[in-house]
Amino acid sequence: MIINLAVVKGDGIGPEIVTEAEKVLDKIGELYGHEFRYTDVLAGGCAIDATGEPLPKETVEGCLAADSVLL
């Protein structure tokens, strides 16, 4: 099974925790025959820094296009 995930790493403590969650999902994929495909999207302070908006249109579109969102 292929699962497409939009990944919102946020800022502060978020990026480190979400990166570790991706590692856990990758291990689950290895054990049970799943493939997780990650697409990073911006939200919060890092989105403001990059785009001037806390929740850019591209982030919303990326989340809606994904099977699920990892936040």
Backbone as ProteinMPNN parsed JSONL, in Angstrom:
{"seq_chain_A": "MIINLAVVKGDGIGPEIVTEAEKVLDKIGELYGHEFRYTDVLAGGCAIDATGEPLPKETVEGCLAADSVLL", "coords_chain_A": {"N_chain_A": [[0.843, -1.167, 0.0], [0.566, 2.178, -0.856], [1.004, 5.21, 0.715], [0.296, 8.541, 0.734], [1.554, 11.284, 2.343], [1.061, 14.496, 3.621], [3.331, 16.579, 5.153], [3.653, 18.482, 7.969], [5.953, 20.156, 9.508], [6.212, 22.305, 11.138], [7.357, 24.614, 13.621], [9.747, 25.339, 16.245], [9.607, 22.821, 18.656], [8.478, 20.992, 16.921], [9.726, 20.147, 14.294], [11.77, 18.24, 14.934], [10.393, 16.206, 16.245], [8.496, 15.356, 14.331], [10.19, 14.448, 12.306], [11.274, 12.189, 13.55], [8.941, 10.705, 13.789], [8.47, 10.131, 11.107], [10.542, 8.329, 10.674], [9.679, 6.201, 12.246], [7.316, 5.514, 10.878], [8.465, 4.706, 8.449], [9.778, 2.377, 9.267], [7.584, 0.823, 10.016], [6.482, 0.571, 7.501], [8.452, -1.021, 6.253], [8.178, -3.389, 7.724], [5.526, -4.192, 7.238], [4.999, -3.967, 4.557], [4.248, -1.506, 3.412], [4.376, 1.684, 1.739], [5.436, 4.856, 2.435], [5.001, 8.065, 1.286], [6.318, 11.21, 1.454], [5.419, 14.623, 1.569], [6.592, 17.692, 2.177], [5.077, 20.463, 3.708], [4.371, 23.899, 4.49], [3.661, 25.614, 7.565], [2.639, 27.879, 10.126], [5.169, 29.679, 11.941], [7.462, 29.214, 10.32], [6.273, 29.18, 7.83], [5.329, 31.792, 7.673], [7.771, 33.155, 7.636], [8.758, 32.238, 5.168], [6.743, 32.79, 3.274], [5.146, 34.849, 4.105], [2.653, 34.324, 5.082], [0.694, 32.52, 7.516], [-0.602, 30.155, 6.895], [-0.226, 29.065, 4.001], [-1.767, 28.989, 0.723], [-0.789, 26.899, -0.856], [-0.087, 25.032, 1.061], [-2.559, 24.248, 2.128], [-3.71, 23.141, -0.194], [-1.863, 21.054, -0.669], [-2.291, 19.469, 1.603], [-4.974, 18.715, 1.258], [-4.733, 17.184, -1.047], [-3.321, 14.992, -0.216], [-3.288, 11.66, 1.262], [-3.343, 11.65, 3.977], [-2.418, 13.739, 6.803], [0.532, 14.51, 8.443], [1.274, 15.912, 11.408]], "CA_chain_A": [[0.0, 0.0, 0.0], [1.279, 3.455, -0.895], [0.284, 6.243, 1.459], [0.85, 9.88, 0.517], [1.378, 12.115, 3.528], [1.53, 15.879, 3.697], [4.056, 16.671, 6.417], [3.773, 19.834, 8.514], [6.934, 20.057, 10.594], [6.033, 23.441, 12.041], [8.572, 25.234, 14.132], [9.951, 25.005, 17.655], [9.898, 21.41, 18.891], [7.844, 20.194, 15.885], [10.522, 19.468, 13.262], [12.497, 17.083, 15.449], [9.434, 15.149, 16.57], [7.911, 14.85, 13.091], [11.242, 13.683, 11.631], [11.335, 10.881, 14.218], [7.708, 10.001, 13.419], [8.699, 9.609, 9.757], [11.399, 7.136, 10.82], [8.814, 5.132, 12.76], [6.46, 5.089, 9.775], [9.294, 3.969, 7.494], [10.0, 1.046, 9.832], [6.304, 0.124, 9.872], [6.388, 0.229, 6.089], [9.338, -2.16, 6.005], [7.646, -4.595, 8.367], [4.204, -4.588, 6.772], [4.87, -3.823, 3.12], [3.664, -0.225, 3.018], [5.309, 2.731, 1.325], [4.995, 6.202, 2.811], [5.594, 9.135, 0.487], [6.182, 12.441, 2.232], [5.499, 15.921, 0.918], [6.671, 18.732, 3.196], [4.32, 21.695, 3.497], [4.705, 24.897, 5.504], [2.625, 26.214, 8.402], [3.158, 28.55, 11.315], [6.241, 30.665, 11.83], [8.318, 28.975, 9.149], [5.499, 29.596, 6.653], [5.346, 33.26, 7.662], [9.11, 33.552, 7.186], [8.969, 31.894, 3.762], [5.717, 33.276, 2.356], [4.402, 35.974, 4.664], [1.349, 33.842, 5.534], [0.828, 31.386, 8.421], [-1.129, 28.951, 6.259], [-0.277, 29.368, 2.567], [-2.691, 28.241, -0.133], [-0.106, 25.68, -1.279], [-0.156, 24.075, 2.168], [-3.931, 23.724, 2.159], [-3.856, 22.272, -1.368], [-1.065, 19.854, -0.446], [-2.953, 18.648, 2.608], [-6.18, 18.158, 0.652], [-4.339, 16.216, -2.07], [-2.693, 13.844, 0.428], [-4.159, 10.689, 1.931], [-3.403, 12.069, 5.371], [-1.491, 14.803, 7.173], [1.341, 14.26, 9.632], [1.49, 17.215, 12.029]], "C_chain_A": [[0.893, 1.236, 0.0], [0.414, 4.507, -0.224], [1.006, 7.569, 1.265], [0.518, 10.759, 1.713], [1.882, 13.528, 3.281], [2.144, 16.028, 5.081], [4.219, 18.134, 6.807], [4.712, 19.743, 9.704], [6.833, 21.222, 11.559], [7.354, 24.054, 12.445], [8.679, 24.933, 15.619], [10.31, 23.542, 17.792], [9.404, 20.519, 17.749], [8.753, 19.475, 14.912], [11.228, 18.208, 13.749], [11.552, 15.918, 15.699], [8.865, 14.535, 15.301], [8.942, 14.04, 12.302], [11.359, 12.288, 12.244], [10.091, 10.059, 13.89], [7.826, 9.413, 12.014], [9.554, 8.346, 9.807], [10.582, 5.945, 11.314], [7.912, 4.611, 11.641], [7.241, 4.295, 8.73], [9.556, 2.545, 7.981], [8.729, 0.207, 9.742], [6.123, -0.316, 8.423], [7.237, -0.971, 5.729], [8.733, -3.462, 6.531], [6.362, -5.1, 7.726], [3.953, -4.325, 5.284], [4.165, -2.563, 2.649], [4.766, 0.723, 2.552], [4.696, 4.078, 1.688], [5.751, 7.208, 1.961], [5.272, 10.447, 1.171], [6.306, 13.674, 1.348], [5.49, 16.979, 2.011], [5.865, 19.957, 2.777], [4.584, 22.621, 4.681], [3.473, 25.364, 6.266], [3.297, 26.877, 9.593], [4.259, 29.537, 11.006], [7.139, 30.462, 10.632], [7.59, 29.347, 7.861], [5.47, 31.115, 6.539], [6.691, 33.751, 7.148], [9.287, 33.337, 5.689], [7.999, 32.585, 2.813], [4.981, 34.525, 2.829], [3.023, 35.597, 5.179], [1.525, 32.643, 6.462], [0.32, 30.06, 7.834], [-1.301, 29.226, 4.765], [-1.265, 28.47, 1.81], [-2.079, 26.91, -0.564], [-0.15, 24.604, -0.198], [-1.531, 23.432, 2.224], [-4.138, 22.755, 0.994], [-3.086, 20.965, -1.204], [-1.704, 18.916, 0.552], [-4.2, 17.976, 2.034], [-5.861, 17.078, -0.373], [-3.777, 14.925, -1.459], [-3.739, 12.879, 0.988], [-4.372, 11.052, 3.393], [-2.345, 13.143, 5.61], [-0.775, 14.398, 8.455], [1.733, 15.613, 10.194], [2.129, 17.033, 13.383]], "O_chain_A": [[1.855, 1.323, 0.763], [-0.761, 4.67, -0.555], [2.185, 7.699, 1.594], [-0.649, 10.952, 2.053], [2.994, 13.727, 2.791], [1.531, 15.639, 6.076], [4.834, 18.922, 6.087], [4.315, 19.304, 10.783], [7.32, 21.134, 12.686], [8.336, 24.015, 11.703], [7.773, 24.325, 16.189], [11.222, 23.063, 17.117], [9.871, 19.388, 17.622], [8.574, 18.274, 14.708], [11.27, 17.209, 13.031], [11.881, 14.771, 15.396], [8.761, 13.312, 15.203], [8.585, 13.035, 11.687], [11.527, 11.309, 11.517], [10.181, 8.842, 13.731], [7.333, 8.314, 11.76], [9.31, 7.399, 9.059], [10.772, 4.818, 10.855], [7.762, 3.4, 11.478], [6.729, 3.317, 8.187], [9.555, 1.609, 7.182], [8.788, -0.982, 9.428], [5.67, -1.428, 8.151], [6.796, -1.845, 4.983], [8.774, -4.497, 5.865], [6.131, -6.308, 7.674], [2.823, -4.447, 4.811], [3.546, -2.564, 1.585], [5.931, 0.579, 2.924], [3.575, 4.392, 1.29], [6.981, 7.206, 1.919], [4.111, 10.76, 1.436], [7.185, 13.754, 0.491], [4.484, 17.145, 2.702], [5.96, 20.423, 1.641], [4.976, 22.164, 5.755], [2.387, 25.495, 5.701], [4.385, 26.482, 10.012], [4.28, 30.155, 9.942], [7.541, 31.432, 9.989], [8.223, 29.784, 6.9], [5.575, 31.663, 5.442], [6.749, 34.659, 6.319], [9.899, 34.163, 5.012], [8.363, 32.931, 1.689], [4.282, 35.176, 2.054], [2.292, 36.46, 5.666], [2.413, 31.822, 6.232], [0.763, 28.984, 8.235], [-2.392, 29.578, 4.317], [-1.548, 27.344, 2.219], [-2.781, 25.9, -0.63], [-0.238, 23.414, -0.498], [-1.65, 22.214, 2.354], [-4.684, 21.668, 1.182], [-3.587, 19.896, -1.553], [-1.668, 17.699, 0.374], [-4.45, 16.8, 2.298], [-6.647, 16.147, -0.548], [-3.762, 13.884, -2.116], [-4.906, 13.23, 1.163], [-5.43, 10.798, 3.969], [-1.502, 13.419, 4.757], [-1.407, 13.992, 9.43], [2.441, 16.379, 9.541], [2.396, 18.014, 14.077]]}, "name": "protein", "num_of_chains": 1, "seq": "MIINLAVVKGDGIGPEIVTEAEKVLDKIGELYGHEFRYTDVLAGGCAIDATGEPLPKETVEGCLAADSVLL"}
